[in-house]
Amino acid sequence: MSQRIYNNIWSDAQEELRRLLTEELPTEPLHPEKDRVVFFQRLAMLYVRYVQIFRQLEKAHDHMVQPQKRRIIRVILDCVIGRVLELKNEMVEKEFSEYHYMDDVLHDLKLTPVKLEIPIPHYFISECSKEIQERKLMLTNIFKIVEITDSPKPLFSHDLSQEEAIKIIQVVERARQGRLRAKWNEESLNMKRMYGAKDPEEKEIESAVICIQKMWRGYTERKQTKMARAEELIFLGMALDPKYLVPRPAEITAQANEAFTRIKQESHEEDFQRAIVSVTTQLRDVEGPDMRENIKDQIRQWFMECRNATGSFPDYPDEEDGGSALIFAEKNPQELVEEIAAKEEEDANIRPKGKEEKKGKQGKGKDIQEEEDAGLMMLQSAFLSDLEVGHKVFVDVWQNRSETTNLSQKHEVELIKEEKTKVIEAEIRLQVDEEMRQELTNLKQLVDKDKGGKSKGSVKKKKVSKSAKRKKKEKDLTADRTLESLCQELVEQGLMKQANNVRLQDYLGDYSYLGTTLRQNDIEPMPSLSDVRQVIALYAILPLGSQVVHDKAPLIKAILLAGPDGVGKRMLVHAICRETGATLFDLSPMNIAGKYPGKSGLNMMLHIVFKVARLMQPSVIWVGEAEKMFYKKVPKEEKELDPKRLKKDFPKLLKIIRGEDRVLVVGTTTDPLSAEMKSLCKVYSKIVLIPRPDYGSRYILWRELIKKHGGEVTTALDLGSLSKISDGYTQGHMVKVIQSILNKRRILQQTQRPLTAAEFVAPLARFNPIFQEEEEAFKLWYAKTPLGKKRVKAATGKEEEEAPVKSKNTKKKGKK
């Protein structure tokens, strides 16, 4: 598509954003909503609309080539992503569930479930800084070096005894003799047929001809019938035309254009960076001296105006308040002097302490309680103000801008000049402020000398906060080592791993179409795999991919993926790393067993892992079999491995991860019932329950996995029956079955013998399915988690009754 189309997509997204900002930032504050259902519907509607804007902006940013447009779209896109995460967090708090069903909202907005999918922005990987790219290259080289230096594994793990060696030789020799015997038998049979054949008679020839004709005519009729039926299905729209299965010329051209767009983006970006350097240098050399003199003249004029108005020279504004930039606000000298004096008085005043503060806090608590009783209100957003500013930039600069002379969509020099003029002016203003402060001091001294008075020093001491004094620097146990050596050590120990090349869209699954209906009938539905995919994108990928989003969005440090074996938990961990370019660390209890022994060794291992994770961010620390770290009772066979080794130190180290660190801990568990609930929930703030696939997901999985492994899905393969039969089986079971059936020989035989559902039934029956009882056990366990308890209370209506009881108990405890 042309650049004009992407400009229109951007304009449409901005128009919808304008409507949303009008709704979210009204002139009069919204009234609290008492009905929880109505409030959630409002949140869900906002969420879906923001997701649509997100999809449009991501598409425009990905395909535009004008570097200045891409920058402003990137700013707005980050803010929209942050707002989506805020709304998701608020929906979780109001509905007490990680999964939400919006069938009715999609129906009202006339959207398909595909429109609700969270896209993964392309710039997460393509536009990372050079420093991160260099670190990733270094890590790739380390993995290659370690792979080469690793000694090949021996064919046998132990020496063979004489009897074992003789048995192997006997088996091989008997197999050889059997193959020769079969070959001789076949040759003898062929010889007998050759010599035993008689000359055919005329009747036999005639009957043979009739038989051949009958078979051929039957074959041609069946073929024509099959073709006619296929044409009818294509005509009715029930089957896809085979010509669409092969890449068409238009698709090939579109792919070539996309590759060309990427090249064009890079070249335009390079030209833009060169233009920034040249324009900045030119402005600093040519216009810099004039700017300096103009600022000085304006400040001197302000000195004289204040002197004439108040009878004395003013105090120079501090650098923290904006310096001389404060002077050029739309205020007269008298108002400015009064404002500075008022600020100084506020700084000098001491805040009330003791009982007054306590009273204030108690009052605030009562106000909050009253607000909650009055109704539900949205939390304050950290992104709406930035969205408003970004939209204003679009309206002022780009909405009505004529680009008839910029058909190649290169950068515009005038915009660079406007932006860099402000930057250079700010730099010069800082230098001028220092000079003019000294000049003002000299003027005051001269005036005071003439009056015979003493000059007063206006030097203010900067207060040092007590918290800064109390903060102790963390001890760096590896201060003398380079990052490369630490990475190499972790790779050699198997604690740093290379993520598999899987994407989030490879985690296949269908949308849950009856979620809202079931909840309206007081039935809690199990989430679909599409819901799981969406939650992982929101909680893990989007915050890790963008630093701006991570800094302001609700902070999530740790996620636990709980579900039966084979539902794709490990695949999701690798998909998170692949989509964000994150470094993968493995702190699974079984992986660290026997490594870095002793207390000091454990401290060193955790220090290295968390240090490298913060330096190589974004990073994912994976804890497989997370339940073993918090075992209620350690099994006898695992006592030597010490699976609870990290139980005490790991929660403490999570506190070290700061808000700006893009480090995420992802735990996976198949047996959460064996872990202590309190300790587990203390570490993992978000628990995502992953179910076995439902019918729609199984249908998609069978179809796509068979195609992926080289199979052909024809009418002979009844996918509906196969999906019904495989109820209870996971994605892992399906992959193993398909791999066992679709070997090279079977793939080659597909033209003569198409695949059938019966072939997959026997290998599938060898595995144990996930029964309904096991799934119910997971649901009961999840109901005991903090969020699950809130959900149960809200469903039974006990939440409102228990709230006042808790407050009375706390008061009694306080009195005692």
PDB file of N, CA and C in Angstrom, residues 153-160 164:
ATOM      1  N   LYS A 153      29.127 -36.255  23.130  1.00  0.00           N
ATOM      2  CA  LYS A 153      28.722 -37.293  24.066  1.00  0.00           C
ATOM      3  C   LYS A 153      29.124 -38.668  23.539  1.00  0.00           C
ATOM      4  N   PRO A 154      29.616 -39.561  24.399  1.00  0.00           N
ATOM      5  CA  PRO A 154      30.004 -40.898  23.942  1.00  0.00           C
ATOM      6  C   PRO A 154      28.784 -41.709  23.532  1.00  0.00           C
ATOM      7  N   LEU A 155      28.994 -42.670  22.627  1.00  0.00           N
ATOM      8  CA  LEU A 155      27.890 -43.496  22.158  1.00  0.00           C
ATOM      9  C   LEU A 155      27.337 -44.377  23.267  1.00  0.00           C
ATOM     10  N   PHE A 156      28.229 -44.862  24.137  1.00  0.00           N
ATOM     11  CA  PHE A 156      27.795 -45.699  25.243  1.00  0.00           C
ATOM     12  C   PHE A 156      28.225 -45.059  26.550  1.00  0.00           C
ATOM     13  N   SER A 157      27.332 -45.130  27.515  1.00  0.00           N
ATOM     14  CA  SER A 157      27.648 -44.504  28.798  1.00  0.00           C
ATOM     15  C   SER A 157      28.508 -45.419  29.677  1.00  0.00           C
ATOM     16  N   HIS A 158      28.594 -46.757  29.324  1.00  0.00           N
ATOM     17  CA  HIS A 158      29.407 -47.679  30.123  1.00  0.00           C
ATOM     18  C   HIS A 158      30.029 -48.721  29.200  1.00  0.00           C
ATOM     19  N   ASP A 159      31.067 -49.387  29.672  1.00  0.00           N
ATOM     20  CA  ASP A 159      31.732 -50.433  28.887  1.00  0.00           C
ATOM     21  C   ASP A 159      30.839 -51.663  28.783  1.00  0.00           C
ATOM     22  N   LEU A 160      30.837 -52.268  27.567  1.00  0.00           N
ATOM     23  CA  LEU A 160      30.016 -53.452  27.338  1.00  0.00           C
ATOM     24  C   LEU A 160      30.735 -54.698  27.855  1.00  0.00           C
ATOM     25  N   GLU A 164      27.054 -59.066  26.460  1.00  0.00           N
ATOM     26  CA  GLU A 164      26.264 -58.024  25.782  1.00  0.00           C
ATOM     27  C   GLU A 164      26.752 -57.784  24.370  1.00  0.00           C
TER      28      GLU A 164
END
